[in-house]
Amino acid sequence: MFSIGDFAQYGRVSARMLRHYDAIGLLRPARTDPVSGYRYYEAAQLARLNRIIALKDLGFSLQQVGAILAEEVSVPELRGMLRLRRAELEASLAAAGARLAQVEARLRTIESEGRMSADDVVVKRTGAVLLAELSGIAASYGPEDIGPVIQPLYGELCRRLETAGVTPAGPGLAYYEDADAPETPEAETPEPETSEARTPEAKKAAAKKLAARKLAAKTPAAKTAEEHGPAPEAIVVHAGIVITEEALAKAGVTTDGTPGRPGTTSVTLTPTPAPTGLGFDVVALPALDCVATVVHRGPMSRILPTVQNLAHWIDANGYRSAGYARELYLECPPDQENWVTEIQEPVVRA
């Protein structure tokens, strides 16, 4: 079984939205701990979640979605609804195109249920890497929100590396973290503020939380919570490219943390991004002892079937997620249909 946070990651929705669906009876957890109140879900419930999101994106209210699911709408019927909605979207504003792509992705996931092979999943250890990176905040972990943030970041990062004279030594690697503060367990109450809350680390966390809330307020979530649920949870997107310490040194950046010769910058390599003075940060991304990996082929906007296939494999083989997956971009030609990306999901034994 998956915790509500892990299940939300695989479904590319927010934990708050899952709690909302539970409250209105649209998607109940498979089990709720009677003591802690924590919710737990099964991989098989992704099928119902996919239908809820697809129908919601077709324009149905959550009340209508519940009625349709109660009648056990078939995949052919769902595709017919999607085709009708596609015609409407193509005649509307160009901005609706992003949503249309996500509806198609959900539909492909639904159609492939029960037919996806997990033969290509490999469990292994990853090595530590040195990354040059830029970061930004996406409104949610969904492909429709990640894509518009990460693509410009990579374009700008490549430009800045070229300007600084830093030659990449490997592929791009993206990783993610929550922009908001960690979720308070439902059975717990927040502790009163102490002097520790005024430390630089606490102020930084509070600033990130405020920025995430401001960003969420600007996203096109003008639909009511009654029909569409709460706002998604913001994600920090780290767009990185593998480099070497030698390449940094040639650009005037030393990495031992000690002052260098005049005109150079010195940074200490840690798992936390550090500014170089060259317009990008560097981070010593640590190794992962145990990751379940699978290769995704094609654009990242169609990643849902791949990550949900991985979720089924993790559930079936006695593992559980240990954090957000990393994305290693092995091949990125101009035609995104030919992209090859390795999804690296950190896991531990359940």
XYZ file of C-alpha atoms in Angstrom:
350
model
C 0.000 0.000 0.000
C 1.034 3.622 -0.504
C 0.823 6.545 1.854
C -1.336 9.436 0.684
C 1.803 11.380 -0.297
C 3.254 8.556 -2.397
C -0.112 7.813 -4.045
C -0.493 11.512 -4.883
C 2.924 11.466 -6.592
C 2.041 8.507 -8.809
C -1.313 10.015 -9.725
C 0.249 13.472 -10.233
C -2.343 15.109 -7.998
C -2.076 16.769 -4.583
C -2.595 15.069 -1.246
C -5.112 17.786 -0.409
C -7.103 16.821 -3.491
C -7.112 13.155 -2.424
C -8.414 14.157 1.005
C -11.114 16.200 -0.739
C -12.097 13.190 -2.889
C -12.249 11.061 0.269
C -14.439 13.625 2.050
C -17.012 13.662 -0.768
C -16.918 9.890 -1.253
C -15.365 9.995 -4.725
C -12.178 8.054 -3.940
C -11.950 6.390 -0.550
C -8.559 5.147 0.711
C -8.113 1.386 0.819
C -7.367 1.651 4.528
C -7.407 4.360 7.203
C -5.374 3.826 10.347
C -7.854 4.029 13.252
C -5.237 5.519 15.582
C -3.289 8.012 13.463
C -5.959 8.709 10.860
C -3.402 8.216 8.058
C -4.821 7.176 4.692
C -3.343 4.327 2.619
C -4.052 3.495 -1.029
C -3.481 0.540 -3.363
C -1.957 0.725 -6.834
C -5.210 -0.632 -8.290
C -6.934 2.600 -7.206
C -4.922 4.561 -9.778
C -7.461 3.320 -12.350
C -10.316 5.145 -10.620
C -8.157 8.234 -10.040
C -7.288 8.352 -13.768
C -10.979 8.333 -14.651
C -11.797 11.037 -12.115
C -9.115 13.369 -13.499
C -10.009 12.617 -17.130
C -13.713 13.300 -16.546
C -12.947 16.420 -14.519
C -10.774 17.716 -17.368
C -13.625 16.984 -19.762
C -15.586 19.654 -17.887
C -17.760 17.533 -15.597
C -18.350 18.623 -12.014
C -17.213 16.260 -9.289
C -20.828 15.433 -8.564
C -21.301 14.450 -12.216
C -18.055 12.488 -12.153
C -19.344 10.460 -9.213
C -22.595 9.692 -11.038
C -20.742 8.633 -14.214
C -18.359 6.359 -12.308
C -21.294 4.797 -10.474
C -22.565 3.688 -13.890
C -19.123 2.142 -14.626
C -18.397 4.102 -17.775
C -16.404 2.035 -20.278
C -13.160 3.047 -21.955
C -14.872 3.390 -25.406
C -17.531 5.638 -23.852
C -14.830 7.676 -22.123
C -12.966 8.046 -25.428
C -16.176 9.267 -27.061
C -16.525 11.942 -24.380
C -12.889 12.893 -24.879
C -13.312 13.295 -28.647
C -16.269 15.620 -28.103
C -14.299 17.691 -25.628
C -11.301 17.765 -28.009
C -13.410 19.413 -30.695
C -14.525 22.062 -28.199
C -10.974 22.731 -26.979
C -9.569 23.076 -30.500
C -12.098 25.803 -31.165
C -11.291 27.656 -27.946
C -8.286 29.594 -26.687
C -4.812 28.292 -27.515
C -4.066 28.056 -23.796
C -6.471 25.111 -23.546
C -3.997 23.042 -25.563
C -1.954 22.189 -22.479
C -5.000 20.692 -20.772
C -5.907 18.734 -23.889
C -2.462 17.093 -23.875
C -2.960 16.010 -20.278
C -6.419 14.596 -21.014
C -4.837 12.521 -23.798
C -2.103 11.345 -21.425
C -4.676 10.237 -18.849
C -6.643 8.426 -21.540
C -3.584 6.536 -22.776
C -2.900 5.502 -19.188
C -6.452 4.245 -18.777
C -6.341 2.308 -22.050
C -3.058 0.648 -21.143
C -4.212 -0.572 -17.738
C -3.513 -4.261 -17.338
C -1.401 -4.374 -20.504
C 1.758 -2.602 -19.335
C 4.876 -4.721 -18.922
C 7.165 -4.187 -15.955
C 9.957 -6.335 -17.408
C 12.205 -3.322 -17.935
C 12.233 -2.195 -14.283
C 15.754 -2.454 -12.814
C 16.717 -1.912 -9.167
C 20.202 -0.468 -8.756
C 22.394 2.098 -7.011
C 23.157 5.475 -8.577
C 26.438 7.309 -8.227
C 26.973 10.784 -6.823
C 27.115 13.531 -9.449
C 28.143 17.171 -9.645
C 25.479 19.319 -11.257
C 25.230 22.847 -12.557
C 21.628 23.832 -12.041
C 18.880 26.397 -12.141
C 15.677 26.003 -10.165
C 12.114 27.257 -10.247
C 8.724 26.585 -8.696
C 5.948 24.663 -10.435
C 2.365 24.868 -9.233
C 2.129 21.061 -8.958
C 3.912 17.806 -9.794
C 1.736 17.328 -12.869
C 3.374 17.317 -16.324
C 1.218 20.281 -17.343
C 2.861 22.387 -14.604
C 6.376 20.902 -14.635
C 6.899 21.240 -18.401
C 6.459 25.026 -18.724
C 8.907 25.534 -15.826
C 11.657 23.018 -16.567
C 12.019 23.563 -20.309
C 12.939 27.281 -20.069
C 15.267 26.466 -17.165
C 17.274 24.059 -19.307
C 17.433 26.500 -22.198
C 18.744 29.243 -19.926
C 21.149 26.902 -18.110
C 22.746 25.785 -21.382
C 23.157 29.414 -22.419
C 24.793 30.367 -19.127
C 27.148 27.380 -19.170
C 28.271 28.319 -22.664
C 28.808 31.953 -21.618
C 30.871 30.825 -18.608
C 32.903 28.406 -20.714
C 31.802 25.374 -18.706
C 31.476 22.267 -20.883
C 28.887 19.675 -19.742
C 30.348 16.295 -18.832
C 27.146 14.292 -18.936
C 23.390 14.378 -19.502
C 20.750 16.509 -17.868
C 19.330 15.338 -14.565
C 16.249 16.821 -12.922
C 15.178 16.332 -9.323
C 12.309 17.676 -7.253
C 11.347 18.639 -3.710
C 8.325 20.108 -1.977
C 8.161 23.885 -2.100
C 5.734 24.011 0.804
C 6.437 23.000 4.388
C 6.027 19.258 5.109
C 2.449 18.216 5.640
C 1.379 18.099 9.281
C -0.037 14.616 10.087
C -3.784 14.705 10.326
C -3.789 13.352 13.874
C -1.296 15.938 15.091
C -1.497 19.632 15.862
C 1.222 22.129 14.909
C 3.633 23.132 17.649
C 3.745 26.762 18.845
C 6.396 28.978 17.275
C 9.702 29.139 19.125
C 12.896 31.137 18.788
C 14.127 28.468 16.360
C 11.514 29.658 13.890
C 13.514 32.869 13.537
C 16.691 31.125 12.354
C 17.916 31.771 8.772
C 16.880 28.227 7.772
C 13.371 28.722 9.130
C 13.045 32.117 7.441
C 14.129 30.581 4.133
C 11.548 27.810 4.477
C 8.853 30.360 5.324
C 9.793 32.458 2.284
C 9.549 29.416 0.027
C 6.156 28.597 1.491
C 4.909 32.142 0.887
C 6.234 32.108 -2.676
C 4.464 28.815 -3.340
C 1.187 30.222 -2.071
C 1.543 33.357 -4.196
C 2.288 31.226 -7.248
C -0.715 29.018 -6.629
C -2.889 32.126 -6.388
C -1.790 33.179 -9.890
C -2.405 29.840 -11.593
C -5.620 29.272 -13.596
C -7.327 27.628 -10.643
C -10.257 29.982 -10.768
C -12.652 27.056 -10.550
C -14.391 26.570 -7.255
C -13.100 24.108 -4.673
C -16.561 22.584 -4.598
C -16.218 21.435 -8.226
C -12.502 20.994 -8.673
C -10.970 20.506 -5.240
C -8.218 22.420 -3.423
C -5.220 24.024 -5.098
C -2.264 21.736 -5.958
C 0.932 21.620 -3.940
C 3.886 23.570 -5.314
C 7.114 21.795 -6.266
C 10.694 23.062 -6.514
C 12.064 22.026 -9.918
C 15.848 21.561 -10.132
C 17.089 21.454 -13.731
C 20.678 20.203 -13.685
C 23.451 19.169 -16.074
C 26.417 16.999 -15.109
C 29.727 18.883 -14.988
C 33.207 18.369 -13.498
C 35.229 20.247 -10.900
C 37.929 20.721 -13.549
C 35.484 22.514 -15.842
C 34.476 24.800 -12.989
C 38.090 25.531 -12.161
C 38.754 26.623 -15.738
C 35.843 29.055 -15.363
C 37.360 30.478 -12.170
C 35.378 28.551 -9.556
C 37.227 26.448 -6.989
C 35.355 23.762 -5.061
C 37.372 23.171 -1.907
C 35.704 25.980 0.031
C 38.949 27.883 0.548
C 39.786 31.287 -0.956
C 41.461 31.028 -4.353
C 43.559 33.386 -6.364
C 42.234 36.912 -7.068
C 39.373 36.893 -9.533
C 38.175 33.403 -8.599
C 35.129 32.232 -6.648
C 35.247 29.453 -4.084
C 32.298 27.221 -3.203
C 31.872 24.227 -0.920
C 30.196 21.295 -2.644
C 27.225 20.051 -0.618
C 23.803 18.472 -1.341
C 22.412 22.024 -1.111
C 22.760 24.202 -4.258
C 25.446 26.884 -3.900
C 25.827 29.981 -6.136
C 28.937 30.163 -8.322
C 28.752 33.796 -9.386
C 28.423 32.581 -12.992
C 24.644 32.746 -13.120
C 23.995 29.162 -12.017
C 24.312 27.041 -8.868
C 26.308 23.871 -8.261
C 25.205 20.935 -6.147
C 26.878 17.670 -5.166
C 23.879 15.404 -5.644
C 24.383 12.349 -3.418
C 24.184 8.753 -4.557
C 20.984 6.802 -4.042
C 21.502 3.352 -2.524
C 18.378 1.791 -3.988
C 16.365 3.075 -6.947
C 13.800 1.368 -9.149
C 14.454 2.550 -12.694
C 12.542 2.372 -15.923
C 13.200 3.937 -19.330
C 10.593 6.330 -20.713
C 10.579 6.967 -24.462
C 8.908 10.039 -25.901
C 7.984 13.486 -24.534
C 7.697 14.013 -20.808
C 4.111 15.161 -21.269
C 3.287 11.459 -21.777
C 5.131 10.160 -18.723
C 2.061 9.047 -16.753
C 1.810 5.476 -18.149
C 5.500 4.937 -17.449
C 5.478 6.160 -13.830
C 2.251 4.354 -13.036
C 3.687 1.148 -14.515
C 6.612 1.689 -12.150
C 4.178 2.225 -9.262
C 2.516 -1.143 -9.962
C 5.922 -2.841 -10.039
C 6.994 -1.226 -6.746
C 3.745 -2.254 -5.067
C 3.899 -5.816 -6.428
C 7.527 -6.389 -5.442
C 7.438 -5.332 -1.811
C 8.918 -1.850 -2.064
C 7.675 1.634 -1.224
C 8.711 5.036 -2.491
C 11.377 6.970 -0.594
C 10.995 10.334 -2.347
C 10.477 12.069 -5.657
C 11.917 10.355 -8.721
C 14.897 11.797 -10.535
C 14.838 12.109 -14.323
C 18.049 11.338 -16.230
C 17.759 12.655 -19.801
C 19.776 10.135 -21.813
C 18.839 11.388 -25.285
C 17.149 14.715 -26.055
C 17.069 15.292 -29.849
C 14.960 18.147 -31.282
C 12.066 15.769 -31.932
C 10.700 14.956 -28.462
C 9.163 11.740 -29.789
C 12.716 10.360 -29.793
C 13.585 11.423 -26.237
C 14.946 8.704 -23.923
C 14.654 9.359 -20.178
C 15.524 7.101 -17.252
C 13.144 7.511 -14.328
C 14.948 6.829 -11.036
C 12.554 6.229 -8.131
C 14.232 5.911 -4.707
C 12.698 2.950 -2.883
C 13.017 0.976 0.342
C 11.588 -2.351 1.382
C 8.004 -2.016 2.600
